[in-house]
PDB file of C-alpha atoms and ligand atoms in Angstrom:
ATOM      1  CA  UNK A   1     142.803  38.982  35.351  1.00 48.00           C
ATOM      2  CA  UNK A   2     140.559  42.013  35.420  1.00 61.00           C
ATOM      3  CA  UNK A   3     141.413  44.860  37.726  1.00 70.00           C
ATOM      4  CA  UNK A   4     139.358  47.787  38.823  1.00 80.00           C
ATOM      5  CA  UNK A   5     140.251  51.378  38.256  1.00 90.00           C
ATOM      6  CA  UNK A   6     138.318  54.477  39.010  1.00 93.00           C
ATOM      7  CA  UNK A   7     136.348  56.031  36.195  1.00 94.00           C
ATOM      8  CA  UNK A   8     134.530  59.296  35.604  1.00 96.00           C
ATOM      9  CA  UNK A   9     134.314  61.735  38.516  1.00 97.00           C
ATOM     10  CA  UNK A  10     130.640  62.483  39.091  1.00 97.00           C
ATOM     11  CA  UNK A  11     130.935  64.835  42.098  1.00 98.00           C
ATOM     12  CA  UNK A  12     134.073  66.916  42.566  1.00 98.00           C
ATOM     13  CA  UNK A  13     135.609  67.769  45.927  1.00 98.00           C
ATOM     14  CA  UNK A  14     134.591  71.375  45.403  1.00 98.00           C
ATOM     15  CA  UNK A  15     130.951  70.481  44.817  1.00 98.00           C
ATOM     16  CA  UNK A  16     130.950  68.111  47.797  1.00 98.00           C
ATOM     17  CA  UNK A  17     132.274  70.775  50.154  1.00 98.00           C
ATOM     18  CA  UNK A  18     129.878  73.455  48.857  1.00 98.00           C
ATOM     19  CA  UNK A  19     126.851  71.228  49.321  1.00 98.00           C
ATOM     20  CA  UNK A  20     128.016  70.024  52.739  1.00 98.00           C
ATOM     21  CA  UNK A  21     128.400  73.643  53.859  1.00 98.00           C
ATOM     22  CA  UNK A  22     124.729  74.166  52.923  1.00 98.00           C
ATOM     23  CA  UNK A  23     123.689  71.073  54.845  1.00 98.00           C
ATOM     24  CA  UNK A  24     125.733  72.263  57.842  1.00 98.00           C
ATOM     25  CA  UNK A  25     123.926  75.615  57.784  1.00 98.00           C
ATOM     26  CA  UNK A  26     120.506  73.970  57.681  1.00 98.00           C
ATOM     27  CA  UNK A  27     121.402  71.615  60.514  1.00 98.00           C
ATOM     28  CA  UNK A  28     122.730  74.510  62.606  1.00 98.00           C
ATOM     29  CA  UNK A  29     119.495  76.449  62.123  1.00 98.00           C
ATOM     30  CA  UNK A  30     117.179  73.507  62.706  1.00 98.00           C
ATOM     31  CA  UNK A  31     118.928  72.260  65.856  1.00 98.00           C
ATOM     32  CA  UNK A  32     119.711  75.603  67.487  1.00 97.00           C
ATOM     33  CA  UNK A  33     118.894  75.423  71.217  1.00 96.00           C
ATOM     34  CA  UNK A  34     118.633  71.640  71.083  1.00 96.00           C
ATOM     35  CA  UNK A  35     120.960  68.925  72.222  1.00 86.00           C
ATOM     36  CA  UNK A  36     121.901  67.108  69.007  1.00 97.00           C
ATOM     37  CA  UNK A  37     123.884  63.893  68.742  1.00 98.00           C
ATOM     38  CA  UNK A  38     125.283  63.203  65.275  1.00 98.00           C
ATOM     39  CA  UNK A  39     125.808  59.498  64.673  1.00 98.00           C
ATOM     40  CA  UNK A  40     128.201  58.392  61.962  1.00 98.00           C
ATOM     41  CA  UNK A  41     127.598  55.013  60.365  1.00 96.00           C
ATOM     42  CA  UNK A  42     131.060  53.518  59.842  1.00 96.00           C
ATOM     43  CA  UNK A  43     132.942  53.197  57.676  1.00 95.00           C
ATOM     44  CA  UNK A  44     131.291  54.733  54.640  1.00 96.00           C
ATOM     45  CA  UNK A  45     130.055  57.936  56.299  1.00 98.00           C
ATOM     46  CA  UNK A  46     133.352  58.769  58.051  1.00 98.00           C
ATOM     47  CA  UNK A  47     134.576  61.294  55.485  1.00 98.00           C
ATOM     48  CA  UNK A  48     131.177  62.992  55.096  1.00 98.00           C
ATOM     49  CA  UNK A  49     130.865  63.155  58.909  1.00 98.00           C
ATOM     50  CA  UNK A  50     134.317  64.716  59.309  1.00 98.00           C
ATOM     51  CA  UNK A  51     133.517  67.494  56.839  1.00 98.00           C
ATOM     52  CA  UNK A  52     129.927  67.971  58.024  1.00 98.00           C
ATOM     53  CA  UNK A  53     130.672  68.458  61.723  1.00 98.00           C
ATOM     54  CA  UNK A  54     133.242  71.138  60.894  1.00 98.00           C
ATOM     55  CA  UNK A  55     130.651  73.281  59.148  1.00 98.00           C
ATOM     56  CA  UNK A  56     128.026  72.949  61.883  1.00 98.00           C
ATOM     57  CA  UNK A  57     128.132  76.107  63.991  1.00 97.00           C
ATOM     58  CA  UNK A  58     126.194  74.964  67.082  1.00 98.00           C
ATOM     59  CA  UNK A  59     127.399  72.682  69.904  1.00 97.00           C
ATOM     60  CA  UNK A  60     126.980  69.018  69.050  1.00 98.00           C
ATOM     61  CA  UNK A  61     128.020  65.628  70.361  1.00 98.00           C
ATOM     62  CA  UNK A  62     129.192  62.869  68.035  1.00 98.00           C
ATOM     63  CA  UNK A  63     129.170  59.107  68.195  1.00 98.00           C
ATOM     64  CA  UNK A  64     129.889  56.173  65.897  1.00 98.00           C
ATOM     65  CA  UNK A  65     128.146  52.962  64.965  1.00 97.00           C
ATOM     66  CA  UNK A  66     129.776  50.243  62.948  1.00 95.00           C
ATOM     67  CA  UNK A  67     127.726  47.824  60.925  1.00 90.00           C
ATOM     68  CA  UNK A  68     128.506  44.906  58.686  1.00 83.00           C
ATOM     69  CA  UNK A  69     128.289  45.995  55.086  1.00 62.00           C
ATOM     70  CA  UNK A  70     127.604  43.892  52.080  1.00 57.00           C
ATOM     71  CA  UNK A  71     130.679  42.864  50.110  1.00 47.00           C
ATOM     72  CA  UNK A  72     129.466  43.721  46.646  1.00 48.00           C
ATOM     73  CA  UNK A  73     126.406  45.019  44.945  1.00 51.00           C
ATOM     74  CA  UNK A  74     123.346  42.813  45.109  1.00 47.00           C
ATOM     75  CA  UNK A  75     124.462  41.019  48.275  1.00 52.00           C
ATOM     76  CA  UNK A  76     122.270  43.014  50.581  1.00 55.00           C
ATOM     77  CA  UNK A  77     122.252  40.404  53.374  1.00 59.00           C
ATOM     78  CA  UNK A  78     121.441  41.040  57.010  1.00 72.00           C
ATOM     79  CA  UNK A  79     122.692  44.196  58.693  1.00 81.00           C
ATOM     80  CA  UNK A  80     124.575  43.622  61.932  1.00 84.00           C
ATOM     81  CA  UNK A  81     125.897  46.104  64.510  1.00 91.00           C
ATOM     82  CA  UNK A  82     129.600  45.462  65.081  1.00 93.00           C
ATOM     83  CA  UNK A  83     130.247  48.486  67.287  1.00 96.00           C
ATOM     84  CA  UNK A  84     127.379  50.073  69.168  1.00 97.00           C
ATOM     85  CA  UNK A  85     127.053  53.676  70.372  1.00 98.00           C
ATOM     86  CA  UNK A  86     128.892  54.815  73.498  1.00 98.00           C
ATOM     87  CA  UNK A  87     126.243  57.421  74.295  1.00 97.00           C
ATOM     88  CA  UNK A  88     122.767  56.862  75.696  1.00 98.00           C
ATOM     89  CA  UNK A  89     120.497  58.593  73.182  1.00 98.00           C
ATOM     90  CA  UNK A  90     117.302  58.570  75.287  1.00 98.00           C
ATOM     91  CA  UNK A  91     115.728  62.069  75.163  1.00 97.00           C
ATOM     92  CA  UNK A  92     118.370  63.328  72.706  1.00 98.00           C
ATOM     93  CA  UNK A  93     117.861  64.813  69.268  1.00 98.00           C
ATOM     94  CA  UNK A  94     119.574  62.266  67.084  1.00 98.00           C
ATOM     95  CA  UNK A  95     120.780  62.793  63.526  1.00 98.00           C
ATOM     96  CA  UNK A  96     122.032  59.708  61.693  1.00 98.00           C
ATOM     97  CA  UNK A  97     124.790  60.460  59.179  1.00 98.00           C
ATOM     98  CA  UNK A  98     125.044  57.982  56.298  1.00 98.00           C
ATOM     99  CA  UNK A  99     127.004  57.816  53.067  1.00 97.00           C
ATOM    100  CA  UNK A 100     124.379  56.496  50.672  1.00 97.00           C
ATOM    101  CA  UNK A 101     120.843  55.134  50.605  1.00 96.00           C
ATOM    102  CA  UNK A 102     120.320  52.467  48.005  1.00 93.00           C
ATOM    103  CA  UNK A 103     117.598  49.923  48.836  1.00 92.00           C
ATOM    104  CA  UNK A 104     117.077  51.582  52.227  1.00 93.00           C
ATOM    105  CA  UNK A 105     117.508  48.320  54.168  1.00 91.00           C
ATOM    106  CA  UNK A 106     120.550  49.483  56.138  1.00 91.00           C
ATOM    107  CA  UNK A 107     119.047  52.745  57.378  1.00 93.00           C
ATOM    108  CA  UNK A 108     115.629  51.179  57.838  1.00 93.00           C
ATOM    109  CA  UNK A 109     117.154  48.638  60.185  1.00 92.00           C
ATOM    110  CA  UNK A 110     119.239  51.200  62.092  1.00 94.00           C
ATOM    111  CA  UNK A 111     116.325  53.588  62.501  1.00 95.00           C
ATOM    112  CA  UNK A 112     114.202  50.804  63.996  1.00 94.00           C
ATOM    113  CA  UNK A 113     116.906  49.912  66.505  1.00 94.00           C
ATOM    114  CA  UNK A 114     117.635  53.496  67.525  1.00 97.00           C
ATOM    115  CA  UNK A 115     113.973  54.459  67.786  1.00 97.00           C
ATOM    116  CA  UNK A 116     113.533  51.759  70.428  1.00 97.00           C
ATOM    117  CA  UNK A 117     116.012  53.698  72.600  1.00 98.00           C
ATOM    118  CA  UNK A 118     113.556  56.607  72.844  1.00 98.00           C
ATOM    119  CA  UNK A 119     115.406  59.603  71.405  1.00 98.00           C
ATOM    120  CA  UNK A 120     113.388  62.874  71.427  1.00 97.00           C
ATOM    121  CA  UNK A 121     113.809  62.996  67.662  1.00 98.00           C
ATOM    122  CA  UNK A 122     115.493  60.841  65.041  1.00 98.00           C
ATOM    123  CA  UNK A 123     116.409  62.178  61.597  1.00 98.00           C
ATOM    124  CA  UNK A 124     118.684  61.251  58.723  1.00 98.00           C
ATOM    125  CA  UNK A 125     121.402  63.129  56.844  1.00 98.00           C
ATOM    126  CA  UNK A 126     122.656  61.286  53.785  1.00 98.00           C
ATOM    127  CA  UNK A 127     125.299  62.357  51.312  1.00 98.00           C
ATOM    128  CA  UNK A 128     124.050  60.359  48.339  1.00 98.00           C
ATOM    129  CA  UNK A 129     120.606  59.125  47.435  1.00 97.00           C
ATOM    130  CA  UNK A 130     120.132  56.559  44.684  1.00 95.00           C
ATOM    131  CA  UNK A 131     116.344  56.300  44.448  1.00 92.00           C
ATOM    132  CA  UNK A 132     116.338  53.815  41.550  1.00 91.00           C
ATOM    133  CA  UNK A 133     116.648  50.757  43.794  1.00 88.00           C
ATOM    134  CA  UNK A 134     114.705  51.933  46.838  1.00 91.00           C
ATOM    135  CA  UNK A 135     112.676  49.216  48.552  1.00 91.00           C
ATOM    136  CA  UNK A 136     112.304  50.614  52.080  1.00 90.00           C
ATOM    137  CA  UNK A 137     110.831  54.117  52.022  1.00 89.00           C
ATOM    138  CA  UNK A 138     112.613  56.423  54.478  1.00 90.00           C
ATOM    139  CA  UNK A 139     112.221  60.048  55.493  1.00 91.00           C
ATOM    140  CA  UNK A 140     115.462  61.902  54.718  1.00 95.00           C
ATOM    141  CA  UNK A 141     115.767  65.325  56.355  1.00 97.00           C
ATOM    142  CA  UNK A 142     119.121  66.324  54.781  1.00 98.00           C
ATOM    143  CA  UNK A 143     120.274  65.039  51.428  1.00 98.00           C
ATOM    144  CA  UNK A 144     123.489  65.909  49.577  1.00 98.00           C
ATOM    145  CA  UNK A 145     122.980  64.641  46.035  1.00 98.00           C
ATOM    146  CA  UNK A 146     120.750  62.323  44.069  1.00 97.00           C
ATOM    147  CA  UNK A 147     122.781  60.010  41.860  1.00 97.00           C
ATOM    148  CA  UNK A 148     121.842  57.761  38.941  1.00 94.00           C
ATOM    149  CA  UNK A 149     121.762  53.987  39.144  1.00 94.00           C
ATOM    150  CA  UNK A 150     125.472  53.302  39.033  1.00 93.00           C
ATOM    151  CA  UNK A 151     127.930  52.062  41.648  1.00 95.00           C
ATOM    152  CA  UNK A 152     130.196  54.817  42.987  1.00 97.00           C
ATOM    153  CA  UNK A 153     133.297  55.026  45.187  1.00 97.00           C
ATOM    154  CA  UNK A 154     135.399  57.652  46.920  1.00 98.00           C
ATOM    155  CA  UNK A 155     134.847  60.125  49.739  1.00 98.00           C
ATOM    156  CA  UNK A 156     134.324  57.248  52.192  1.00 98.00           C
ATOM    157  CA  UNK A 157     132.553  54.850  49.836  1.00 97.00           C
ATOM    158  CA  UNK A 158     134.364  51.670  48.939  1.00 95.00           C
ATOM    159  CA  UNK A 159     134.526  48.773  46.582  1.00 94.00           C
ATOM    160  CA  UNK A 160     135.831  45.852  48.669  1.00 91.00           C
ATOM    161  CA  UNK A 161     137.474  48.338  51.059  1.00 93.00           C
ATOM    162  CA  UNK A 162     139.275  50.196  48.260  1.00 95.00           C
ATOM    163  CA  UNK A 163     138.959  53.829  47.158  1.00 97.00           C
ATOM    164  CA  UNK A 164     137.539  55.267  50.408  1.00 97.00           C
ATOM    165  CA  UNK A 165     140.344  57.855  50.564  1.00 98.00           C
ATOM    166  CA  UNK A 166     139.559  59.567  47.253  1.00 98.00           C
ATOM    167  CA  UNK A 167     138.453  63.180  47.827  1.00 98.00           C
ATOM    168  CA  UNK A 168     135.700  62.971  45.169  1.00 98.00           C
ATOM    169  CA  UNK A 169     132.885  60.617  44.114  1.00 98.00           C
ATOM    170  CA  UNK A 170     133.541  58.633  40.962  1.00 98.00           C
ATOM    171  CA  UNK A 171     132.438  55.599  39.002  1.00 97.00           C
ATOM    172  CA  UNK A 172     134.408  52.412  38.584  1.00 94.00           C
ATOM    173  CA  UNK A 173     135.688  51.040  35.320  1.00 90.00           C
ATOM    174  CA  UNK A 174     136.935  47.577  34.482  1.00 72.00           C
ATOM    175  CA  UNK A 175     140.260  47.433  32.648  1.00 67.00           C
TER     176      UNK A 175
HETATM  177  P1  IMP B   1     121.117  49.937  51.265  1.00 61.66           P
HETATM  178  O1  IMP B   1     120.992  49.137  52.526  1.00 61.66           O
HETATM  179  O2  IMP B   1     120.793  49.113  50.045  1.00 61.66           O
HETATM  180  O3  IMP B   1     120.375  51.236  51.269  1.00 61.66           O
HETATM  181  O4  IMP B   1     122.649  50.213  51.059  1.00 61.66           O
HETATM  182  C1  IMP B   1     123.328  51.152  51.780  1.00 61.66           C
HETATM  183  C2  IMP B   1     124.750  50.714  52.041  1.00 61.66           C
HETATM  184  O5  IMP B   1     125.300  49.982  50.940  1.00 61.66           O
HETATM  185  C3  IMP B   1     125.590  51.945  52.198  1.00 61.66           C
HETATM  186  O6  IMP B   1     125.758  52.242  53.573  1.00 61.66           O
HETATM  187  C4  IMP B   1     126.887  51.564  51.529  1.00 61.66           C
HETATM  188  O7  IMP B   1     127.781  51.052  52.488  1.00 61.66           O
HETATM  189  C5  IMP B   1     126.551  50.471  50.552  1.00 61.66           C
HETATM  190  N1  IMP B   1     126.447  50.983  49.169  1.00 61.66           N
HETATM  191  C6  IMP B   1     125.327  51.115  48.417  1.00 61.66           C
HETATM  192  N2  IMP B   1     125.596  51.615  47.212  1.00 61.66           N
HETATM  193  C7  IMP B   1     126.928  51.820  47.173  1.00 61.66           C
HETATM  194  C8  IMP B   1     127.816  52.367  46.163  1.00 61.66           C
HETATM  195  O8  IMP B   1     127.448  52.778  45.044  1.00 61.66           O
HETATM  196  N3  IMP B   1     129.136  52.411  46.513  1.00 61.66           N
HETATM  197  C9  IMP B   1     129.614  51.999  47.714  1.00 61.66           C
HETATM  198  N4  IMP B   1     128.817  51.506  48.688  1.00 61.66           N
HETATM  199  C10 IMP B   1     127.486  51.418  48.421  1.00 61.66           C
HETATM  200 MG1   MG B   2     128.100  51.946  54.309  1.00 61.66          MG
END
């Protein structure tokens, strides 16, 4: 039977933290004097969120959304909210924090739902952008890295719930 192991590291922990510090600075400048709510899309964005909020230097509020994720690549399926927000986001400046945008279906769906709740503003911060397979075009205000068309794991991202704990982003290899 084939098993999966991690392969080449494509973004080191050092590079992740440096880039996230830059994103945190931009967010702090852009939202100064506002009332931002950062929303983490579970589970993939949990690690990015944890590092990002600790380099934001203005007061923020955080909340979490949990959605059904597709089991493997190519099984995009319907997106479903499993755990909704606790906070009412009407008249708030909302920043969605996501792990990766691939086709754009997941964020496209979430943005539509959250927009209907009348936030004052609604923006997106994403750690990884893989533009090769984009179907739904989305405005991304804060982007960590663009990556090539290859499946990646680590730093929150999983393959069938494995590898989320790795402190870097790497490829998979079949052994
Ligand atoms: P989209 O809806 O096609 O944009 O896919 C976004 C979601 O698919 C992300 O929130 C991830 O949970 C998952 N995903 C897409 N690409 C990868 C990957 O390379 N590794 C792990 N999860 C991924
Ligand atoms: Mg995800």
